[in-house]
Short mmCIF file of C-alpha atoms and ligand atoms in Angstrom, two decimals:
data_model
loop_
_atom_site.label_atom_id
_atom_site.label_comp_id
_atom_site.label_asym_id
_atom_site.label_seq_id
_atom_site.Cartn_x
_atom_site.Cartn_y
_atom_site.Cartn_z
CA MET A 1 -23.78 14.49 12.55
CA THR A 2 -23.96 18.60 12.67
CA ASP A 3 -22.26 20.66 14.68
CA LYS A 4 -24.67 23.33 15.23
CA ASN A 5 -25.02 23.81 19.08
CA ASN A 6 -22.79 26.55 19.67
CA GLU A 7 -23.03 30.13 19.14
CA LYS A 8 -19.20 31.00 18.78
CA HIS A 9 -17.88 31.97 15.52
CA LYS A 10 -17.29 28.79 14.18
CA ILE A 11 -13.61 28.88 11.77
CA VAL A 12 -13.52 25.55 10.19
CA ILE A 13 -10.02 24.84 8.38
CA VAL A 14 -9.85 22.03 6.26
CA GLY A 15 -6.16 20.45 5.30
CA GLY A 16 -3.51 20.47 8.40
CA GLY A 17 -0.44 20.58 6.20
CA ALA A 18 2.41 23.58 5.73
CA ALA A 19 -0.33 26.13 5.73
CA GLY A 20 -3.53 24.80 7.70
CA LEU A 21 -1.70 23.62 10.84
CA GLU A 22 0.34 26.79 11.25
CA LEU A 23 -2.72 28.57 10.54
CA ALA A 24 -5.02 26.34 13.20
CA THR A 25 -2.54 26.78 15.62
CA SER A 26 -1.72 30.13 15.19
CA LEU A 27 -5.57 30.75 15.49
CA GLY A 28 -6.09 28.68 18.14
CA LYS A 29 -3.97 30.57 20.24
CA LYS A 30 -5.34 33.99 19.35
CA LEU A 31 -9.09 33.16 19.39
CA GLY A 32 -9.60 29.77 20.51
CA LYS A 33 -7.62 30.11 23.62
CA LYS A 34 -9.46 33.57 24.37
CA GLY A 35 -13.11 31.90 23.80
CA LEU A 36 -13.41 34.42 20.78
CA ALA A 37 -13.89 31.98 18.58
CA GLU A 38 -14.17 28.05 17.79
CA VAL A 39 -11.40 27.05 16.00
CA MET A 40 -11.62 23.66 13.99
CA LEU A 41 -9.37 21.64 11.83
CA LEU A 42 -10.12 19.02 9.63
CA ASP A 43 -7.73 16.50 7.81
CA ALA A 44 -7.85 13.15 6.30
CA SER A 45 -4.96 11.88 8.18
CA PRO A 46 -4.63 11.68 12.00
CA THR A 47 -0.89 12.72 11.72
CA HIS A 48 1.01 15.08 9.81
CA ILE A 49 4.62 15.19 8.53
CA TRP A 50 5.73 18.43 6.66
CA LYS A 51 5.30 16.93 3.12
CA PRO A 52 8.97 18.33 2.35
CA LEU A 53 10.35 15.68 4.16
CA LEU A 54 8.44 12.78 2.09
CA HIS A 55 10.88 11.89 0.00
CA GLU A 56 12.62 11.27 3.50
CA VAL A 57 9.80 8.91 4.47
CA ALA A 58 9.87 7.21 1.20
CA ALA A 59 13.77 6.54 1.78
CA GLY A 60 13.23 5.35 5.25
CA THR A 61 15.60 7.95 6.21
CA LEU A 62 13.13 10.06 8.39
CA ASP A 63 12.83 9.80 12.32
CA GLU A 64 9.89 8.87 13.02
CA SER A 65 9.23 11.50 15.78
CA GLU A 66 9.04 14.39 13.28
CA GLN A 67 5.42 13.06 13.12
CA ILE A 68 2.87 15.23 14.89
CA GLU A 69 -0.56 13.84 16.14
CA TYR A 70 -3.38 16.67 15.54
CA LEU A 71 -5.41 15.71 18.43
CA ALA A 72 -2.40 16.52 20.87
CA GLN A 73 -1.45 19.48 19.02
CA ALA A 74 -5.14 20.76 18.99
CA HIS A 75 -5.45 20.35 22.90
CA ARG A 76 -2.37 22.57 23.17
CA ASN A 77 -3.13 25.33 21.26
CA HIS A 78 -6.79 25.43 21.88
CA PHE A 79 -8.36 24.25 18.83
CA ARG A 80 -10.54 21.01 17.70
CA PHE A 81 -9.39 18.67 15.53
CA ARG A 82 -11.76 16.25 13.32
CA LEU A 83 -10.29 13.23 11.58
CA GLY A 84 -12.47 13.38 7.85
CA LYS A 85 -12.11 13.81 4.08
CA MET A 86 -14.07 16.53 3.22
CA GLU A 87 -16.01 15.83 -0.19
CA GLY A 88 -18.51 18.51 -0.75
CA LEU A 89 -19.98 22.15 -0.06
CA ASP A 90 -22.98 24.05 0.54
CA ARG A 91 -22.52 27.69 0.50
CA GLN A 92 -25.98 28.57 1.20
CA LYS A 93 -26.45 26.80 4.17
CA LYS A 94 -22.55 27.15 5.21
CA GLU A 95 -21.54 23.56 5.95
CA ILE A 96 -19.22 21.11 4.34
CA TYR A 97 -19.77 17.38 3.77
CA VAL A 98 -17.35 14.93 5.08
CA SER A 99 -16.94 11.16 3.89
CA PRO A 100 -17.60 8.32 6.10
CA THR A 101 -14.09 7.48 7.96
CA LEU A 102 -12.77 3.70 7.07
CA SER A 103 -10.79 1.25 8.77
CA ASP A 104 -7.88 -0.51 7.00
CA SER A 105 -10.28 -3.58 6.47
CA GLY A 106 -12.99 -1.27 5.17
CA GLU A 107 -15.06 -1.19 8.12
CA GLU A 108 -16.92 2.38 8.84
CA LEU A 109 -15.24 4.01 11.90
CA ILE A 110 -17.24 7.20 11.60
CA PRO A 111 -20.32 7.91 9.78
CA ARG A 112 -20.71 10.55 6.64
CA ARG A 113 -20.67 14.21 8.77
CA THR A 114 -21.94 17.84 8.03
CA PHE A 115 -19.89 20.38 9.69
CA SER A 116 -21.09 24.23 9.76
CA TYR A 117 -18.82 27.12 9.69
CA ASP A 118 -18.96 31.10 9.62
CA THR A 119 -15.21 31.06 8.04
CA LEU A 120 -14.12 28.34 5.61
CA VAL A 121 -10.76 27.86 5.12
CA MET A 122 -9.22 25.26 2.37
CA SER A 123 -6.16 23.97 2.83
CA VAL A 124 -6.08 20.74 0.90
CA GLY A 125 -2.74 20.88 -0.93
CA SER A 126 -2.09 19.12 -4.21
CA ILE A 127 -1.58 16.08 -5.65
CA SER A 128 0.44 14.84 -8.55
CA ASN A 129 -0.57 15.46 -12.33
CA THR A 130 -0.58 12.65 -14.07
CA PHE A 131 -1.72 14.31 -17.28
CA ASN A 132 -4.12 11.29 -18.19
CA ILE A 133 -0.72 9.33 -19.51
CA LYS A 134 -1.49 5.76 -20.29
CA GLY A 135 -0.39 3.53 -16.85
CA VAL A 136 0.62 6.33 -15.03
CA ALA A 137 -2.01 5.86 -12.42
CA GLU A 138 -1.65 1.60 -11.93
CA HIS A 139 2.09 1.61 -12.23
CA CYS A 140 3.62 4.46 -10.25
CA LEU A 141 4.47 5.57 -7.23
CA PHE A 142 3.61 8.96 -6.07
CA LEU A 143 4.70 11.16 -2.99
CA ASP A 144 1.59 13.09 -2.37
CA THR A 145 1.07 11.80 1.22
CA THR A 146 2.47 10.37 4.20
CA ALA A 147 0.77 6.83 3.37
CA GLN A 148 1.80 6.57 0.20
CA ALA A 149 5.63 7.74 1.26
CA PHE A 150 5.30 4.82 3.26
CA LYS A 151 4.18 2.84 0.71
CA PHE A 152 7.16 3.79 -1.47
CA GLN A 153 9.40 2.71 1.44
CA LYS A 154 7.70 -0.42 2.04
CA GLN A 155 8.04 -1.67 -1.39
CA LEU A 156 11.47 -0.06 -1.75
CA VAL A 157 12.64 -2.55 1.01
CA GLU A 158 10.80 -5.69 -0.18
CA SER A 159 12.38 -5.21 -3.94
CA TYR A 160 15.65 -4.51 -2.53
CA ILE A 161 15.11 -7.63 -0.32
CA LYS A 162 14.17 -9.63 -3.09
CA SER A 163 16.41 -8.64 -5.94
CA HIS A 164 19.18 -9.28 -3.29
CA ALA A 165 18.27 -12.35 -2.22
CA GLY A 166 17.91 -13.57 -6.16
CA LYS A 167 20.42 -15.12 -8.80
CA ALA A 168 23.61 -12.90 -9.49
CA ALA A 169 21.99 -11.62 -12.90
CA ASP A 170 18.79 -10.64 -11.67
CA LYS A 171 20.19 -8.58 -8.95
CA THR A 172 20.19 -5.07 -9.74
CA LEU A 173 16.94 -3.33 -8.65
CA SER A 174 16.03 -0.44 -11.27
CA ILE A 175 14.38 2.37 -9.91
CA VAL A 176 12.83 5.10 -12.56
CA ILE A 177 11.87 8.86 -11.47
CA ILE A 178 9.83 10.46 -13.96
CA GLY A 179 10.01 14.62 -13.60
CA ALA A 180 12.98 16.38 -12.54
CA GLY A 181 11.83 19.05 -10.35
CA ALA A 182 12.92 19.41 -6.71
CA THR A 183 11.08 16.47 -5.64
CA GLY A 184 12.37 14.03 -8.19
CA VAL A 185 16.33 14.90 -7.93
CA GLU A 186 15.87 15.16 -3.98
CA LEU A 187 14.65 11.59 -4.13
CA SER A 188 17.20 10.21 -6.47
CA ALA A 189 19.94 11.73 -4.05
CA GLN A 190 18.27 10.42 -1.07
CA LEU A 191 17.69 6.85 -2.40
CA HIS A 192 21.38 6.75 -3.77
CA GLU A 193 22.57 7.77 0.05
CA VAL A 194 19.92 4.85 1.38
CA THR A 195 21.68 2.00 -1.34
CA ASP A 196 25.39 2.98 0.10
CA LEU A 197 24.33 2.88 3.82
CA LEU A 198 22.91 -0.72 2.83
CA ALA A 199 26.12 -1.81 1.44
CA VAL A 200 27.67 -0.57 4.55
CA TYR A 201 25.30 -2.55 6.92
CA GLY A 202 26.61 -5.39 4.50
CA LEU A 203 23.62 -6.05 2.49
CA GLY A 204 24.54 -6.00 -0.42
CA GLU A 205 26.79 -3.40 -3.21
CA SER A 206 25.96 0.33 -3.72
CA SER A 207 25.88 -1.02 -7.33
CA ASP A 208 22.99 -3.22 -6.62
CA VAL A 209 20.46 -0.43 -7.21
CA LYS A 210 20.29 1.31 -10.91
CA LEU A 211 18.69 4.80 -10.52
CA THR A 212 17.50 6.99 -13.57
CA ILE A 213 15.49 10.19 -13.63
CA ILE A 214 13.38 10.61 -17.05
CA GLU A 215 12.47 14.38 -17.79
CA ALA A 216 10.55 16.04 -20.47
CA ALA A 217 12.58 19.49 -20.45
CA ASN A 218 16.21 19.55 -21.69
CA GLN A 219 17.49 21.12 -17.98
CA LEU A 220 16.39 19.36 -15.06
CA LEU A 221 15.64 21.84 -11.80
CA PRO A 222 13.71 23.88 -14.05
CA ALA A 223 13.19 26.48 -11.34
CA LEU A 224 16.57 26.88 -10.69
CA PRO A 225 19.05 29.17 -12.56
CA GLY A 226 20.63 27.02 -15.27
CA LYS A 227 24.26 27.36 -13.51
CA LEU A 228 22.88 25.77 -10.73
CA ALA A 229 20.99 23.34 -12.37
CA LEU A 230 24.24 22.38 -14.24
CA ALA A 231 26.08 21.95 -10.79
CA THR A 232 23.12 19.49 -9.90
CA GLN A 233 23.26 17.40 -12.73
CA GLN A 234 27.11 17.27 -12.73
CA GLN A 235 26.51 15.99 -8.61
CA LEU A 236 23.92 13.13 -10.14
CA VAL A 237 26.09 12.01 -12.71
CA LYS A 238 28.84 11.69 -10.34
CA LEU A 239 26.85 9.43 -8.09
CA GLY A 240 26.00 6.99 -10.93
CA ILE A 241 22.18 8.41 -11.40
CA ASP A 242 21.72 8.04 -15.28
CA LEU A 243 20.02 11.46 -16.65
CA LYS A 244 17.22 11.33 -19.71
CA LEU A 245 16.48 14.91 -20.37
CA GLY A 246 14.64 15.98 -23.42
CA ARG A 247 12.34 12.73 -23.20
CA ARG A 248 8.46 12.86 -22.73
CA VAL A 249 7.04 9.76 -21.04
CA ILE A 250 4.05 8.03 -23.42
CA GLU A 251 3.25 5.08 -21.31
CA VAL A 252 4.16 3.37 -18.30
CA THR A 253 3.51 -0.47 -18.21
CA LYS A 254 4.45 -3.08 -15.33
CA GLU A 255 7.61 -3.46 -17.10
CA GLY A 256 8.96 0.28 -17.57
CA VAL A 257 8.63 3.13 -19.02
CA HIS A 258 8.11 4.02 -22.64
CA THR A 259 9.44 7.11 -24.01
CA HIS A 260 8.43 9.44 -27.21
CA ASP A 261 11.30 8.26 -29.30
CA GLY A 262 10.35 4.72 -28.83
CA GLU A 263 12.78 3.18 -25.89
CA MET A 264 11.56 1.29 -23.05
CA ILE A 265 13.34 1.78 -19.95
CA PRO A 266 12.97 -1.44 -17.60
CA ALA A 267 11.97 -0.37 -13.97
CA ASP A 268 11.00 -2.34 -11.05
CA LEU A 269 10.01 0.84 -9.11
CA LYS A 270 8.58 3.71 -10.74
CA VAL A 271 7.89 7.01 -9.18
CA TRP A 272 5.77 9.83 -10.83
CA SER A 273 6.74 13.49 -9.72
CA ALA A 274 6.38 15.43 -13.16
CA GLY A 275 3.38 18.01 -12.04
CA ILE A 276 0.82 18.87 -9.67
CA LYS A 277 -2.88 19.79 -9.70
CA ALA A 278 -5.16 20.69 -6.61
CA PRO A 279 -7.73 17.44 -6.05
CA ASP A 280 -10.18 17.03 -8.70
CA TRP A 281 -13.36 17.34 -6.22
CA MET A 282 -12.56 20.59 -5.86
CA GLN A 283 -13.73 21.48 -9.47
CA ASP A 284 -17.22 21.58 -8.39
CA LEU A 285 -17.24 23.40 -4.82
CA ASP A 286 -20.72 25.14 -5.24
CA GLY A 287 -19.80 27.23 -7.76
CA LEU A 288 -16.20 28.50 -6.74
CA GLU A 289 -13.92 29.70 -9.15
CA VAL A 290 -11.40 27.35 -10.13
CA ASN A 291 -8.47 27.87 -12.67
CA ARG A 292 -7.58 24.71 -14.80
CA ILE A 293 -5.59 22.78 -12.33
CA ASN A 294 -8.59 22.62 -10.02
CA GLN A 295 -7.12 25.60 -7.55
CA LEU A 296 -9.34 28.15 -5.92
CA VAL A 297 -9.13 31.28 -7.73
CA VAL A 298 -8.18 33.86 -4.71
CA ASP A 299 -7.64 37.49 -4.39
CA GLU A 300 -4.71 39.27 -2.82
CA THR A 301 -6.34 38.67 0.76
CA LEU A 302 -6.51 34.78 -0.14
CA LYS A 303 -10.60 35.06 -0.35
CA THR A 304 -12.01 32.98 -2.90
CA SER A 305 -15.53 34.23 -4.84
CA ASP A 306 -17.40 34.16 -1.85
CA ASP A 307 -16.66 36.56 0.87
CA ASP A 308 -16.88 33.65 3.58
CA ILE A 309 -14.36 31.27 2.05
CA PHE A 310 -10.37 31.70 1.92
CA ALA A 311 -7.73 29.50 0.38
CA LEU A 312 -4.02 29.14 0.40
CA GLY A 313 -0.86 26.88 -0.07
CA ASP A 314 -1.16 24.53 -3.06
CA CYS A 315 -5.16 24.50 -3.66
CA ALA A 316 -5.06 28.22 -4.04
CA ALA A 317 -4.40 30.15 -7.41
CA CYS A 318 -3.05 33.60 -5.84
CA PRO A 319 -2.09 36.61 -7.90
CA TRP A 320 2.14 37.42 -7.68
CA PRO A 321 1.45 41.16 -9.34
CA GLY A 322 4.37 41.64 -11.83
CA HIS A 323 4.82 37.89 -12.72
CA ASP A 324 2.95 36.05 -15.73
CA SER A 325 2.39 33.25 -13.34
CA ASN A 326 0.71 32.65 -9.53
CA VAL A 327 2.55 32.34 -6.47
CA PRO A 328 4.35 28.93 -7.13
CA PRO A 329 3.31 26.12 -4.87
CA ARG A 330 6.39 25.82 -2.29
CA ALA A 331 6.09 25.74 1.64
CA GLN A 332 7.59 28.61 2.05
CA ALA A 333 4.11 30.42 0.13
CA ALA A 334 2.09 28.08 2.59
CA HIS A 335 3.98 29.39 5.48
CA GLN A 336 3.56 33.00 4.66
CA GLN A 337 0.47 32.90 3.89
CA ALA A 338 -1.01 31.35 7.01
CA SER A 339 0.56 34.06 8.58
CA THR A 340 -1.22 36.70 6.78
CA LEU A 341 -4.44 34.73 6.98
CA SER A 342 -4.02 34.70 10.81
CA LYS A 343 -4.34 38.49 10.92
CA SER A 344 -6.84 38.82 8.29
CA ILE A 345 -9.40 36.83 9.92
CA VAL A 346 -8.32 37.82 13.52
CA ASN A 347 -9.36 41.71 11.65
CA LYS A 348 -12.60 40.37 10.15
CA LEU A 349 -13.65 38.90 13.75
CA GLN A 350 -13.23 42.58 15.07
CA GLY A 351 -14.45 44.81 12.31
CA GLY A 352 -11.37 45.50 10.67
CA SER A 353 -9.72 44.94 6.84
CA PRO A 354 -8.20 42.02 5.63
CA VAL A 355 -4.47 42.30 5.30
CA LYS A 356 -3.17 41.72 1.56
CA TYR A 357 -0.77 38.81 0.80
CA VAL A 358 2.60 39.82 -0.58
CA TYR A 359 4.88 36.73 -1.83
CA LEU A 360 8.48 37.07 -0.52
CA ASP A 361 10.57 34.63 -2.98
CA TYR A 362 13.43 33.69 -0.25
CA GLY A 363 14.24 31.44 -2.93
CA SER A 364 14.82 27.52 -4.04
CA LEU A 365 16.87 25.22 -2.70
CA VAL A 366 17.68 21.26 -3.17
CA ALA A 367 18.87 18.97 -0.93
CA LEU A 368 21.18 16.51 -2.61
CA GLY A 369 21.04 14.04 0.68
CA LYS A 370 24.47 13.92 2.53
CA TYR A 371 26.20 14.94 -0.66
CA THR A 372 25.07 18.84 -0.69
CA THR A 373 22.49 21.45 -0.96
CA VAL A 374 22.14 23.99 -4.15
CA GLY A 375 19.74 26.90 -4.86
CA ASN A 376 19.47 30.36 -5.01
CA LEU A 377 18.96 32.83 -2.43
CA MET A 378 16.55 35.73 -2.08
CA GLY A 379 14.85 34.88 -5.52
CA ASN A 380 13.19 38.47 -6.53
CA LEU A 381 14.31 40.31 -3.26
CA MET A 382 18.02 40.79 -4.10
CA GLY A 383 18.30 39.11 -7.57
CA SER A 384 19.81 35.64 -7.59
CA VAL A 385 22.52 34.93 -5.03
CA SER A 386 23.40 31.26 -5.76
CA ILE A 387 24.81 29.45 -2.85
CA GLY A 388 26.07 25.73 -2.70
CA GLY A 389 27.29 23.04 0.12
CA PHE A 390 27.54 23.65 3.83
CA ILE A 391 25.56 27.37 3.94
CA ALA A 392 22.85 26.10 1.19
CA ARG A 393 22.41 22.98 3.63
CA VAL A 394 21.83 25.32 7.08
CA VAL A 395 19.59 27.34 5.08
CA TYR A 396 17.55 24.48 4.13
CA LEU A 397 17.18 23.17 7.21
CA SER A 398 16.04 26.80 8.44
CA LEU A 399 13.07 26.72 6.43
CA TYR A 400 11.83 23.55 8.02
CA LYS A 401 12.81 24.88 11.64
CA MET A 402 10.65 27.83 10.71
CA HIS A 403 7.55 25.49 10.50
CA GLN A 404 8.40 23.86 13.48
CA VAL A 405 8.69 27.22 15.23
CA ALA A 406 5.08 27.92 13.61
CA VAL A 407 3.64 24.63 15.03
CA HIS A 408 5.49 24.28 18.43
CA GLY A 409 7.02 27.44 19.37
CA TYR A 410 10.79 28.04 20.04
CA PHE A 411 11.02 26.08 23.25
CA ARG A 412 9.70 22.74 21.89
CA THR A 413 11.58 23.15 18.69
CA ALA A 414 14.73 23.48 20.38
CA MET A 415 14.30 20.48 22.48
CA LEU A 416 12.66 18.31 19.20
CA THR A 417 16.15 19.34 17.59
CA LEU A 418 18.15 18.29 20.54
CA SER A 419 16.14 14.80 21.28
CA ASN A 420 16.80 13.89 17.51
CA LEU A 421 20.54 14.47 17.86
CA PHE A 422 20.65 12.15 20.36
CA ARG A 423 18.21 9.53 19.15
CA ARG A 424 20.05 9.44 15.53
CA SER A 425 23.56 8.79 17.60
CA ALA A 426 21.71 5.83 18.93
CA HIS A 427 19.33 4.38 16.20
CA ALA A 428 19.81 3.18 12.52
CA THR A 429 19.93 5.85 10.10
CA ILE A 430 17.62 3.88 7.98
CA LYS A 431 14.17 2.12 8.63
CA MET A 432 14.55 -1.62 7.26
CA HIS A 433 10.86 -2.50 8.06
C1 FAD B 1 8.20 15.45 -2.06
C2 FAD B 1 8.81 16.63 -1.85
C3 FAD B 1 9.19 17.63 -1.52
C4 FAD B 1 8.82 19.33 -1.32
N1 FAD B 1 10.49 20.05 -1.03
C5 FAD B 1 9.87 21.43 -1.44
C6 FAD B 1 10.98 22.41 -1.02
O1 FAD B 1 12.22 21.80 -0.40
N2 FAD B 1 10.62 23.22 -0.71
C7 FAD B 1 9.38 23.92 -0.89
O2 FAD B 1 8.94 25.00 -0.72
N3 FAD B 1 8.60 22.92 -1.09
C8 FAD B 1 8.43 21.75 -1.49
N4 FAD B 1 7.60 21.13 -1.65
C9 FAD B 1 6.10 21.42 -1.94
C10 FAD B 1 5.54 21.80 -0.49
O3 FAD B 1 5.45 20.33 0.34
C11 FAD B 1 4.28 22.02 -0.68
O4 FAD B 1 4.26 23.29 -1.44
C12 FAD B 1 3.18 22.80 0.73
O5 FAD B 1 3.29 21.38 1.44
C13 FAD B 1 1.84 23.07 0.54
O6 FAD B 1 1.48 23.05 2.03
P1 FAD B 1 -0.05 23.06 1.98
O7 FAD B 1 -0.66 23.29 3.81
O8 FAD B 1 -0.87 23.73 0.50
O9 FAD B 1 -0.60 21.40 1.50
P2 FAD B 1 -0.10 20.21 2.64
O10 FAD B 1 1.28 20.40 3.12
O11 FAD B 1 0.22 18.84 1.36
O12 FAD B 1 -1.11 19.89 3.21
C14 FAD B 1 -2.23 19.60 2.93
C15 FAD B 1 -3.36 18.85 3.74
O13 FAD B 1 -4.31 18.65 3.65
C16 FAD B 1 -5.22 17.40 3.73
N5 FAD B 1 -6.12 16.81 3.23
C17 FAD B 1 -5.86 16.74 1.49
N6 FAD B 1 -7.44 16.21 1.15
C18 FAD B 1 -8.24 16.57 2.04
C19 FAD B 1 -9.50 16.27 2.10
N7 FAD B 1 -10.39 16.12 1.11
N8 FAD B 1 -9.99 16.84 3.47
C20 FAD B 1 -9.66 16.55 4.52
N9 FAD B 1 -8.16 17.08 4.39
C21 FAD B 1 -7.51 16.54 3.25
C22 FAD B 1 -3.82 16.74 3.84
O14 FAD B 1 -4.18 15.28 4.46
C23 FAD B 1 -2.78 17.34 4.15
O15 FAD B 1 -2.54 17.45 5.78
C24 FAD B 1 7.93 19.84 -1.69
C25 FAD B 1 6.89 18.52 -2.35
C26 FAD B 1 6.94 17.38 -2.14
C27 FAD B 1 5.91 16.41 -2.54
#
C-alpha cells in the first residue's frame, strides 16, 4: 500500500514518545490545521505512556488514565496516526517501510506498507543495552516499552501470590535489579512501596520481598553529584534494599545473577536497567551515519547526514558543545528538541533557516516512590543546586506536567490532574490483576 495521492508537503514522524508525540501535536496545530502540510505519526503501539512513568506501570501503581490513545490525539490535533513498526528506508525514493502488524495470536492485521515522505523525523527512542552478556536477553525483564512494563507487573503479582501461597520456608520473593541508574533506583523504591501496600491490604508481610540492586560502578546514580548519590544510598539502605556496588554481572541464569567475583545471587525476577542503545535495525538505514550505540548522528539543528531527515530524542547523537559527551538521553532533552524542531520545520516550509538546538540542563531528579525525591537542579545553568524532599518531588512532577501541557494544552492538563486526584481517592493504589 502506498500513500502517494496527496500533493501537500508530507512530514512523517516515526515514534510517538516523549519527543515524537509533542512534535506531531505541535506541527499538527501549526501546519496540519491550516492545511499547510500533511503530518503523519507512526508508532509501533496504539497508545502512549510517558516513558519515565514505566517503573510505575511495572510496580502497578500507575493510573491507567495516564495512557493516551494516539488516534484520538491525532484527531484532536490535526495529524494522522498510523499503527506499525518501521523496518527500513529508501532515501532515493523517499519512502519508509513498515512491517506487517500482527495480532497477539500472530494473525496478520495490517500487511507490510510503504509511506512516502518529503520530511522524515526519526524519534524511535532507545532500548536496553545488554552488552551481549550471557543469559540477559533470555532471563531478564526490561522496561523499554509499555508492553514490557505490563509484563513485569503481571509477573510480579503472579510471583508474589505464588510465593505467598507457598510454604513458610519459600515465602520470600527475590527481585534483583541490575543497574543503579535512575531507572533501577526508582524501580526499587517503587517496588518497596508496593510491598508495603500489599502488607497493608493484608496480603503478606513487607519482609516477604527481598530487593537487591547490582551495579558495576562503586557509586549508584553516576549522573548525580556524589553527595546526592550518597543520600539516595542511605535512603535505600534504610528501606532494607541490598546494594551490591562495584560488582560486574557476567551471566544471568534462570536461578539468578552471577557476578565477576564468583557470587550467585538467587532471584525469582531479574530486571535489566544498565545502559541504553538505539534499536539495532537503525545500524543500516540506507547509509545514514550512526554512532557505536546505533544513534543517528545529527548536527546542532538535529539534521542527519540527509537534508530531509531529522532525528531527536534518545535515538539521536546530538552534539553538546563544551562537553565530552552528546546531549544525554533524557525526557527533558526530548521535550526541548521537539519544540526546537517544530520551529525549524515550519521555517523550512516557509523557506527560512533551521533553529540551532541548545540543551538546557535543568538537572536530574530521582523519585524514591512516596519516600522522597532527590536531585540537582539547573545542571550547568547555575551550577548544581542540590535539593531533596518535598520541593524535589514537586519539580519532578512538573517535568511530566510540561509533557502533558505540550500534548494536551493547559486546560485539559488541569482537568486530567483533577480527575486523577478524585480517582486516586476512590480506587486501590496498586493494580493486582
Ligand atoms: C523507567 C524509566 C524512567 C525514566 N526516568 C526519566 C526521568 O526521570 N527523567 C528523564 O529526563 N528521563 C527519564 N527516562 C528517560 C526518558 O524516558 C527518555 O529519555 C525519553 O522518553 C526519550 O524520548 P524519545 O521520544 O526519544 O523516546 P521514547 O519516549 O522512548 O519514545 C519512542 C517511541 O518510538 C516508538 N517506536 C520504537 N520503535 C519503533 C519503530 N520501529 N516504529 C515505530 N515506532 C517505534 C515507541 O513505541 C515509542 O512510542 C526514563 C526512562 C525509563 C525507561
